[in-house]
Tab-separated table of C-alpha atoms in Angstrom:
chain	number	residue	atom	x	y	z
Y	11	UNK	CA	-154.548	-113.455	-125.021
Y	12	UNK	CA	-157.061	-115.015	-127.271
Y	13	UNK	CA	-160.592	-114.028	-125.812
Y	14	UNK	CA	-162.053	-117.328	-126.631
Y	15	UNK	CA	-159.322	-119.204	-124.621
Y	16	UNK	CA	-159.714	-116.667	-121.700
Y	17	UNK	CA	-163.424	-117.425	-121.701
Y	18	UNK	CA	-162.805	-121.085	-121.415
Y	19	UNK	CA	-160.390	-120.431	-118.616
Y	20	UNK	CA	-162.912	-118.226	-116.878
Y	21	UNK	CA	-165.789	-120.581	-116.971
Y	22	UNK	CA	-163.752	-123.477	-115.696
Y	23	UNK	CA	-162.219	-121.358	-112.862
Y	24	UNK	CA	-165.597	-120.110	-111.981
Y	25	UNK	CA	-166.874	-123.759	-111.609
Y	26	UNK	CA	-163.882	-124.839	-109.441
Y	27	UNK	CA	-164.474	-121.641	-107.210
Y	28	UNK	CA	-168.019	-122.351	-106.688
Y	29	UNK	CA	-167.448	-126.048	-106.040
Y	30	UNK	CA	-164.787	-125.064	-103.283
Y	31	UNK	CA	-167.065	-122.471	-102.019
Y	32	UNK	CA	-169.837	-124.722	-101.696
Y	33	UNK	CA	-167.544	-127.233	-99.617
Y	34	UNK	CA	-166.622	-124.286	-97.311
Y	35	UNK	CA	-170.214	-123.423	-96.627
Y	36	UNK	CA	-171.309	-126.961	-95.908
Y	37	UNK	CA	-168.285	-127.669	-93.615
Y	38	UNK	CA	-169.028	-124.287	-91.950
Y	39	UNK	CA	-172.694	-125.274	-91.246
Y	40	UNK	CA	-171.551	-128.808	-89.998
Y	41	UNK	CA	-168.849	-127.306	-87.753
Y	42	UNK	CA	-169.772	-123.639	-86.876
Y	43	UNK	CA	-166.843	-123.278	-84.306
Y	44	UNK	CA	-164.083	-123.504	-87.114
Y	45	UNK	CA	-162.852	-119.814	-87.510
Y	46	UNK	CA	-162.714	-117.985	-90.795
Y	47	UNK	CA	-164.754	-120.411	-92.859
Y	48	UNK	CA	-167.678	-117.784	-93.128
Y	49	UNK	CA	-165.244	-115.131	-94.293
Y	50	UNK	CA	-163.852	-117.659	-96.842
Y	51	UNK	CA	-167.231	-118.461	-98.231
Y	52	UNK	CA	-168.143	-114.939	-98.729
Y	53	UNK	CA	-164.692	-114.268	-100.401
Y	54	UNK	CA	-165.308	-117.348	-102.683
Y	55	UNK	CA	-168.629	-116.019	-103.833
Y	56	UNK	CA	-167.161	-112.632	-104.605
Y	57	UNK	CA	-164.231	-114.046	-106.580
Y	58	UNK	CA	-166.708	-116.143	-108.506
Y	59	UNK	CA	-168.951	-113.134	-109.122
Y	60	UNK	CA	-165.875	-111.202	-110.390
Y	61	UNK	CA	-164.626	-114.124	-112.622
Y	62	UNK	CA	-168.023	-114.574	-114.365
Y	63	UNK	CA	-168.239	-110.637	-114.851
Y	64	UNK	CA	-164.853	-110.973	-116.580
Y	65	UNK	CA	-166.127	-113.800	-118.759
Y	66	UNK	CA	-169.218	-111.887	-119.795
Y	67	UNK	CA	-167.211	-108.808	-120.433
Y	68	UNK	CA	-164.631	-110.484	-122.672
Y	69	UNK	CA	-167.545	-112.052	-124.392
Y	70	UNK	CA	-169.193	-108.723	-124.882
Y	71	UNK	CA	-165.758	-107.463	-126.468
Y	72	UNK	CA	-165.369	-110.596	-128.813
Y	73	UNK	CA	-168.941	-110.654	-130.076
Y	74	UNK	CA	-169.758	-106.920	-130.039
Y	75	UNK	CA	-173.090	-107.311	-128.346
Y	76	UNK	CA	-174.445	-107.738	-124.965
Y	77	UNK	CA	-173.744	-111.260	-124.086
Y	78	UNK	CA	-177.348	-112.621	-123.651
Y	79	UNK	CA	-178.096	-114.168	-126.992
Y	80	UNK	CA	-177.988	-117.950	-126.367
Y	81	UNK	CA	-178.107	-120.448	-123.360
Y	82	UNK	CA	-174.450	-120.504	-122.455
Y	83	UNK	CA	-174.423	-116.693	-122.027
Y	84	UNK	CA	-177.818	-116.444	-120.128
Y	85	UNK	CA	-176.649	-119.192	-117.919
Y	86	UNK	CA	-173.602	-117.355	-116.826
Y	87	UNK	CA	-175.450	-114.153	-116.447
Y	88	UNK	CA	-177.943	-116.030	-114.271
Y	89	UNK	CA	-175.018	-117.300	-112.072
Y	90	UNK	CA	-173.591	-113.718	-111.860
Y	91	UNK	CA	-176.911	-112.487	-110.816
Y	92	UNK	CA	-177.200	-115.208	-108.147
Y	93	UNK	CA	-173.741	-114.776	-106.671
Y	94	UNK	CA	-174.474	-110.834	-106.515
Y	95	UNK	CA	-177.917	-111.408	-104.747
Y	96	UNK	CA	-176.248	-113.971	-102.549
Y	97	UNK	CA	-173.805	-111.409	-101.221
Y	98	UNK	CA	-176.673	-108.959	-100.710
Y	99	UNK	CA	-178.642	-111.579	-98.683
Y	100	UNK	CA	-175.793	-112.767	-96.644
Y	101	UNK	CA	-174.898	-109.235	-95.639
Y	102	UNK	CA	-178.599	-108.627	-94.506
Y	103	UNK	CA	-178.887	-111.881	-92.625
Y	104	UNK	CA	-175.333	-112.395	-91.334
Y	105	UNK	CA	-175.928	-116.144	-91.623
Y	106	UNK	CA	-173.805	-118.648	-93.418
Y	107	UNK	CA	-176.929	-120.744	-94.216
Y	108	UNK	CA	-177.686	-118.476	-97.168
Y	109	UNK	CA	-174.291	-119.953	-98.780
Y	110	UNK	CA	-175.406	-123.440	-97.800
Y	111	UNK	CA	-178.586	-122.803	-100.132
Y	112	UNK	CA	-177.273	-120.680	-102.891
Y	113	UNK	CA	-173.734	-122.230	-103.777
Y	114	UNK	CA	-174.905	-125.629	-104.970
Y	115	UNK	CA	-177.566	-124.113	-107.339
Y	116	UNK	CA	-175.010	-121.715	-108.644
Y	117	UNK	CA	-172.308	-124.473	-108.871
Y	118	UNK	CA	-174.672	-126.715	-110.656
Y	119	UNK	CA	-175.777	-124.041	-113.346
Y	120	UNK	CA	-172.057	-123.392	-113.911
Y	121	UNK	CA	-171.262	-126.890	-114.443
Y	122	UNK	CA	-174.040	-127.433	-116.840
Y	123	UNK	CA	-173.046	-124.333	-118.859
Y	124	UNK	CA	-169.290	-124.877	-118.894
Y	125	UNK	CA	-169.077	-128.848	-119.029
Y	126	UNK	CA	-172.383	-130.083	-120.511
Y	127	UNK	CA	-173.338	-127.820	-123.276
Y	128	UNK	CA	-171.736	-128.718	-126.604
Y	129	UNK	CA	-168.937	-126.267	-128.117
Y	130	UNK	CA	-171.308	-125.212	-131.004
Y	131	UNK	CA	-173.814	-123.803	-128.106
Y	132	UNK	CA	-170.862	-122.199	-126.338
Y	133	UNK	CA	-169.552	-120.278	-129.081
Y	134	UNK	CA	-170.767	-116.640	-130.013
Y	135	UNK	CA	-172.566	-116.437	-133.208
Y	136	UNK	CA	-174.226	-113.368	-135.060
Y	137	UNK	CA	-177.529	-112.232	-133.720
Y	138	UNK	CA	-180.670	-113.091	-135.442
Y	139	UNK	CA	-182.542	-110.074	-136.706
Y	140	UNK	CA	-184.992	-110.032	-134.066
Y	141	UNK	CA	-182.381	-109.516	-131.389
Y	142	UNK	CA	-180.550	-106.581	-133.118
Y	143	UNK	CA	-182.181	-104.011	-130.889
Y	144	UNK	CA	-181.213	-102.048	-127.809
Y	145	UNK	CA	-184.052	-103.845	-126.114
Y	146	UNK	CA	-181.845	-106.810	-125.883
Y	147	UNK	CA	-179.822	-105.223	-122.892
Y	148	UNK	CA	-182.942	-103.722	-121.283
Y	149	UNK	CA	-185.481	-106.670	-121.364
Y	150	UNK	CA	-183.370	-109.765	-121.192
Y	151	UNK	CA	-180.938	-108.379	-118.603
Y	152	UNK	CA	-183.689	-107.224	-116.211
Y	153	UNK	CA	-185.589	-110.548	-116.902
Y	154	UNK	CA	-182.488	-112.577	-115.913
Y	155	UNK	CA	-181.808	-110.384	-112.847
Y	156	UNK	CA	-185.385	-110.866	-111.808
Y	157	UNK	CA	-184.981	-114.778	-112.164
Y	158	UNK	CA	-181.745	-114.841	-110.135
Y	159	UNK	CA	-183.316	-112.581	-107.263
Y	160	UNK	CA	-186.462	-114.715	-107.196
Y	161	UNK	CA	-184.448	-117.798	-107.058
Y	162	UNK	CA	-182.287	-116.574	-104.220
Y	163	UNK	CA	-185.571	-115.631	-102.175
Y	164	UNK	CA	-187.126	-118.880	-102.856
Y	165	UNK	CA	-184.137	-120.989	-101.875
Y	166	UNK	CA	-184.175	-119.149	-98.598
Y	167	UNK	CA	-187.886	-119.962	-98.250
Y	168	UNK	CA	-186.836	-123.728	-98.926
Y	169	UNK	CA	-184.059	-123.530	-96.300
Y	170	UNK	CA	-186.765	-122.119	-93.988
Y	171	UNK	CA	-188.898	-125.192	-94.355
Y	172	UNK	CA	-185.825	-127.440	-93.630
Y	173	UNK	CA	-184.879	-125.576	-90.634
Y	174	UNK	CA	-188.322	-125.677	-89.164
Y	175	UNK	CA	-189.062	-129.081	-90.439
Y	176	UNK	CA	-192.213	-127.871	-92.115
Y	177	UNK	CA	-193.927	-126.882	-88.866
Y	178	UNK	CA	-196.185	-124.057	-88.282
Y	179	UNK	CA	-194.209	-121.686	-85.978
Y	180	UNK	CA	-194.726	-118.177	-84.493
Y	181	UNK	CA	-192.244	-115.632	-85.902
Y	182	UNK	CA	-192.382	-112.635	-83.612
Y	183	UNK	CA	-189.344	-110.823	-85.280
Y	184	UNK	CA	-190.593	-111.325	-88.989
Y	185	UNK	CA	-192.241	-109.033	-91.409
Y	186	UNK	CA	-195.859	-108.778	-91.198
Y	187	UNK	CA	-198.796	-107.293	-93.270
Y	188	UNK	CA	-201.630	-105.056	-92.376
Y	189	UNK	CA	-203.837	-108.142	-91.355
Y	190	UNK	CA	-200.969	-109.806	-89.371
Y	191	UNK	CA	-201.467	-112.308	-86.667
Y	192	UNK	CA	-198.967	-114.183	-84.738
Y	193	UNK	CA	-200.841	-117.572	-84.067
Y	194	UNK	CA	-198.753	-120.569	-84.309
Y	195	UNK	CA	-197.749	-123.821	-82.488
Y	196	UNK	CA	-194.725	-122.042	-80.938
Y	197	UNK	CA	-194.545	-118.964	-78.732
Y	198	UNK	CA	-191.673	-117.239	-76.852
Y	199	UNK	CA	-192.304	-116.591	-73.308
Y	200	UNK	CA	-190.183	-115.364	-70.247
Y	201	UNK	CA	-190.332	-116.391	-66.625
Y	202	UNK	CA	-192.978	-114.629	-64.525
Y	203	UNK	CA	-190.737	-113.980	-61.679
Y	204	UNK	CA	-187.180	-113.506	-62.888
Y	205	UNK	CA	-184.332	-114.157	-60.442
Y	206	UNK	CA	-180.944	-112.421	-60.479
Y	207	UNK	CA	-178.244	-115.101	-61.472
Y	208	UNK	CA	-176.203	-116.623	-58.591
Y	209	UNK	CA	-172.537	-115.352	-58.013
Y	210	UNK	CA	-169.620	-117.865	-58.515
Y	211	UNK	CA	-166.600	-117.864	-56.066
Y	212	UNK	CA	-165.082	-114.747	-57.814
Y	213	UNK	CA	-168.068	-112.756	-57.276
Y	214	UNK	CA	-169.235	-112.614	-60.961
Y	215	UNK	CA	-172.664	-113.621	-61.957
Y	216	UNK	CA	-173.006	-117.130	-63.620
Y	217	UNK	CA	-175.103	-117.555	-66.734
Y	218	UNK	CA	-176.288	-115.512	-69.748
Y	219	UNK	CA	-178.618	-112.980	-68.165
Y	220	UNK	CA	-177.220	-109.481	-68.132
Y	221	UNK	CA	-178.230	-106.257	-66.232
Y	222	UNK	CA	-181.297	-104.420	-67.563
Y	223	UNK	CA	-182.586	-101.040	-66.625
Y	224	UNK	CA	-186.163	-102.049	-66.543
Y	225	UNK	CA	-186.100	-104.942	-64.101
Y	226	UNK	CA	-182.500	-105.205	-62.656
Y	227	UNK	CA	-181.834	-108.387	-64.900
Y	228	UNK	CA	-182.829	-109.547	-68.484
Y	229	UNK	CA	-184.187	-112.952	-68.749
Y	230	UNK	CA	-183.508	-115.540	-71.395
Y	231	UNK	CA	-186.442	-116.236	-73.644
Y	232	UNK	CA	-187.603	-119.789	-73.566
Y	233	UNK	CA	-189.399	-121.517	-76.436
Y	234	UNK	CA	-192.576	-123.120	-75.177
Y	235	UNK	CA	-194.625	-125.586	-77.150
Y	236	UNK	CA	-198.262	-124.646	-77.672
Y	237	UNK	CA	-200.640	-127.210	-76.544
Y	238	UNK	CA	-204.344	-128.441	-77.150
Y	239	UNK	CA	-206.711	-129.473	-74.468
Y	240	UNK	CA	-208.192	-132.776	-75.348
Y	241	UNK	CA	-211.691	-133.918	-73.965
Y	242	UNK	CA	-209.900	-135.853	-71.348
Y	243	UNK	CA	-208.313	-132.523	-69.928
Y	244	UNK	CA	-204.666	-133.601	-70.808
Y	245	UNK	CA	-202.743	-131.293	-72.956
Y	246	UNK	CA	-201.221	-132.873	-75.937
Y	247	UNK	CA	-198.166	-131.550	-77.916
Y	248	UNK	CA	-198.815	-130.622	-81.319
Y	249	UNK	CA	-195.217	-130.705	-82.800
Y	250	UNK	CA	-191.898	-131.525	-82.022
Y	251	UNK	CA	-190.037	-128.752	-79.917
Y	252	UNK	CA	-187.654	-126.369	-81.730
Y	253	UNK	CA	-184.816	-124.841	-80.005
Y	254	UNK	CA	-184.726	-120.915	-79.612
Y	255	UNK	CA	-181.548	-120.910	-81.719
Y	256	UNK	CA	-183.503	-122.812	-84.569
Y	257	UNK	CA	-186.374	-120.496	-84.125
Y	258	UNK	CA	-184.180	-117.401	-84.475
Y	259	UNK	CA	-182.565	-118.781	-87.691
Y	260	UNK	CA	-186.042	-119.415	-89.093
Y	261	UNK	CA	-187.115	-115.887	-88.394
Y	262	UNK	CA	-183.991	-114.688	-90.084
Y	263	UNK	CA	-184.566	-116.779	-93.275
Y	264	UNK	CA	-188.311	-115.848	-93.328
Y	265	UNK	CA	-187.440	-112.195	-93.152
Y	266	UNK	CA	-184.733	-112.100	-95.736
Y	267	UNK	CA	-186.656	-114.512	-98.186
Y	268	UNK	CA	-189.568	-111.929	-98.024
Y	269	UNK	CA	-187.310	-108.885	-98.523
Y	270	UNK	CA	-185.382	-110.623	-101.469
Y	271	UNK	CA	-188.583	-111.614	-103.307
Y	272	UNK	CA	-189.895	-108.157	-102.750
Y	273	UNK	CA	-186.838	-106.971	-104.744
Y	274	UNK	CA	-187.075	-109.391	-107.346
Y	275	UNK	CA	-190.811	-108.946	-108.142
Y	276	UNK	CA	-190.568	-105.273	-109.420
Y	277	UNK	CA	-187.528	-106.406	-111.796
Y	278	UNK	CA	-189.929	-109.157	-113.099
Y	279	UNK	CA	-192.738	-106.525	-113.640
Y	280	UNK	CA	-190.361	-104.121	-115.512
Y	281	UNK	CA	-188.760	-106.910	-117.583
Y	282	UNK	CA	-192.350	-108.302	-118.799
Y	283	UNK	CA	-193.403	-104.600	-119.808
Y	284	UNK	CA	-190.092	-103.951	-121.389
Y	285	UNK	CA	-190.519	-107.260	-123.249
Y	286	UNK	CA	-194.148	-106.365	-124.438
Y	287	UNK	CA	-192.686	-103.166	-125.901
Y	288	UNK	CA	-190.102	-105.003	-127.592
Y	289	UNK	CA	-192.442	-107.476	-128.952
Y	290	UNK	CA	-194.717	-104.835	-130.387
Y	291	UNK	CA	-191.656	-103.236	-132.124
Y	292	UNK	CA	-190.304	-106.555	-133.387
Y	293	UNK	CA	-193.494	-108.431	-134.205
Y	294	UNK	CA	-196.363	-105.815	-134.160
Y	295	UNK	CA	-198.012	-107.165	-131.145
Y	296	UNK	CA	-197.652	-106.461	-127.505
Y	297	UNK	CA	-198.764	-109.983	-126.308
Y	298	UNK	CA	-199.067	-113.197	-128.432
Y	299	UNK	CA	-199.369	-115.912	-125.804
Y	300	UNK	CA	-196.160	-117.291	-126.629
Y	301	UNK	CA	-195.056	-120.147	-124.316
Y	302	UNK	CA	-192.436	-117.975	-122.720
Y	303	UNK	CA	-194.855	-115.015	-122.380
Y	304	UNK	CA	-197.473	-117.293	-120.707
Y	305	UNK	CA	-195.061	-118.767	-118.224
Y	306	UNK	CA	-193.636	-115.350	-117.505
Y	307	UNK	CA	-197.189	-114.274	-116.505
Y	308	UNK	CA	-197.603	-117.375	-114.331
Y	309	UNK	CA	-194.415	-116.705	-112.658
Y	310	UNK	CA	-195.718	-113.033	-111.965
Y	311	UNK	CA	-198.965	-114.338	-110.699
Y	312	UNK	CA	-197.289	-116.744	-108.256
Y	313	UNK	CA	-195.150	-114.075	-106.709
Y	314	UNK	CA	-197.832	-111.603	-106.771
Y	315	UNK	CA	-199.759	-114.165	-104.682
Y	316	UNK	CA	-196.986	-114.503	-102.394
Y	317	UNK	CA	-196.675	-110.856	-101.748
Y	318	UNK	CA	-200.206	-110.370	-101.418
Y	319	UNK	CA	-200.409	-113.015	-98.746
Y	320	UNK	CA	-197.687	-111.537	-96.851
Y	321	UNK	CA	-198.716	-107.911	-97.075
Y	322	UNK	CA	-202.574	-107.893	-96.905
Y	323	UNK	CA	-203.240	-111.324	-95.501
Y	324	UNK	CA	-200.580	-111.320	-92.846
Y	325	UNK	CA	-199.255	-114.689	-93.844
Y	326	UNK	CA	-195.814	-115.675	-92.497
Y	327	UNK	CA	-193.807	-118.732	-92.011
Y	328	UNK	CA	-194.784	-122.079	-93.461
Y	329	UNK	CA	-197.579	-121.089	-95.990
Y	330	UNK	CA	-195.735	-118.371	-97.942
Y	331	UNK	CA	-192.485	-120.399	-97.771
Y	332	UNK	CA	-194.368	-123.257	-99.597
Y	333	UNK	CA	-195.751	-120.625	-102.046
Y	334	UNK	CA	-192.166	-119.468	-102.732
Y	335	UNK	CA	-190.799	-122.884	-103.031
Y	336	UNK	CA	-193.519	-123.378	-105.871
Y	337	UNK	CA	-192.211	-120.193	-107.509
Y	338	UNK	CA	-188.823	-121.585	-107.574
Y	339	UNK	CA	-189.964	-124.475	-109.874
Y	340	UNK	CA	-192.173	-122.157	-112.090
Y	341	UNK	CA	-189.336	-119.918	-112.754
Y	342	UNK	CA	-187.131	-122.731	-113.842
Y	343	UNK	CA	-190.042	-123.858	-116.145
Y	344	UNK	CA	-190.353	-120.191	-117.481
Y	345	UNK	CA	-186.672	-119.779	-117.915
Y	346	UNK	CA	-185.565	-123.122	-119.164
Y	347	UNK	CA	-188.419	-125.661	-119.334
Y	348	UNK	CA	-190.214	-123.642	-122.206
Y	349	UNK	CA	-187.115	-123.867	-124.333
Y	350	UNK	CA	-186.517	-127.618	-123.708
Y	351	UNK	CA	-190.225	-128.727	-124.212
Y	352	UNK	CA	-191.574	-126.442	-126.749
Y	353	UNK	CA	-191.050	-124.133	-129.569
Y	354	UNK	CA	-192.002	-120.355	-129.500
Y	355	UNK	CA	-190.807	-116.791	-130.472
Y	356	UNK	CA	-188.309	-116.961	-127.725
Y	357	UNK	CA	-186.455	-120.309	-128.696
Y	358	UNK	CA	-183.952	-118.918	-131.091
Y	359	UNK	CA	-180.349	-119.634	-130.400
Y	360	UNK	CA	-180.954	-122.112	-127.511
Y	361	UNK	CA	-182.208	-125.774	-128.270
Y	362	UNK	CA	-184.559	-125.304	-131.190
């Protein structure tokens, strides 16, 4: 089969699979009691990942170089990275909400690459002299993987803000740094004098509490809204009450977002260092303040601030999530905005 025809089939198939997978995740989130939807969503992302890998592989065979030389190739490599990191994050969190957040972005990127870009930008062309280097695979692939990883982590942080409605909450099961604290508007408490559950007619205990070796029976934690005393001594609610289930989901999203961003930041660091070495080899300077280099540094600083706030300042919940959401925008400016809005040494083969 002609490899060009195969690529056209694979990019359209990838879009169709991701679109169907997005619908599966959304329906599963709206109707969580429908069986097998979570497994179907995971399978859809895995199939999409494999089809994109096949597309990139055929592109590599056809062109004779690693497929990261133009916008079409880099977009599909980005989607491949997003689907791969999605599978890691979903396996860590065991939550279908990961797919609710990541599949729309992966599908939109695929649609833009396969259906919007003109044919001239989708076709493989000979490499420009500056790209004829082994550093192409090292630098660009690591940078794209870092973008994909940071995007997934930031999307989970945005999902956290949506789940918690932007409120400040206490995350007792989340990751904390050396100066951590657990102050917030919500706290988990247990009844002071737990009572064993009543028996039904069959002699079996009724309700959720189960036997515990420490006190005979375990008690279900209840979410209690923190209050503030006013001058008139009447306690006033500070925010709308969240359910324990929603709080537990928020803890999971916060924790997984932190771990995924913690994986993407070292990749970004390695990619920037590799780019500096390649720049010195190609242009005689490690750093020239090219727009792409400048925004890569800004991206690094944003996520360095995020990790610093979590590790050394003990931030958790809303504030680092807002910082990660800002990083999502900065990553897109660094990756695509620079090439759309300005010229530079990194703009070859894309729009300018």
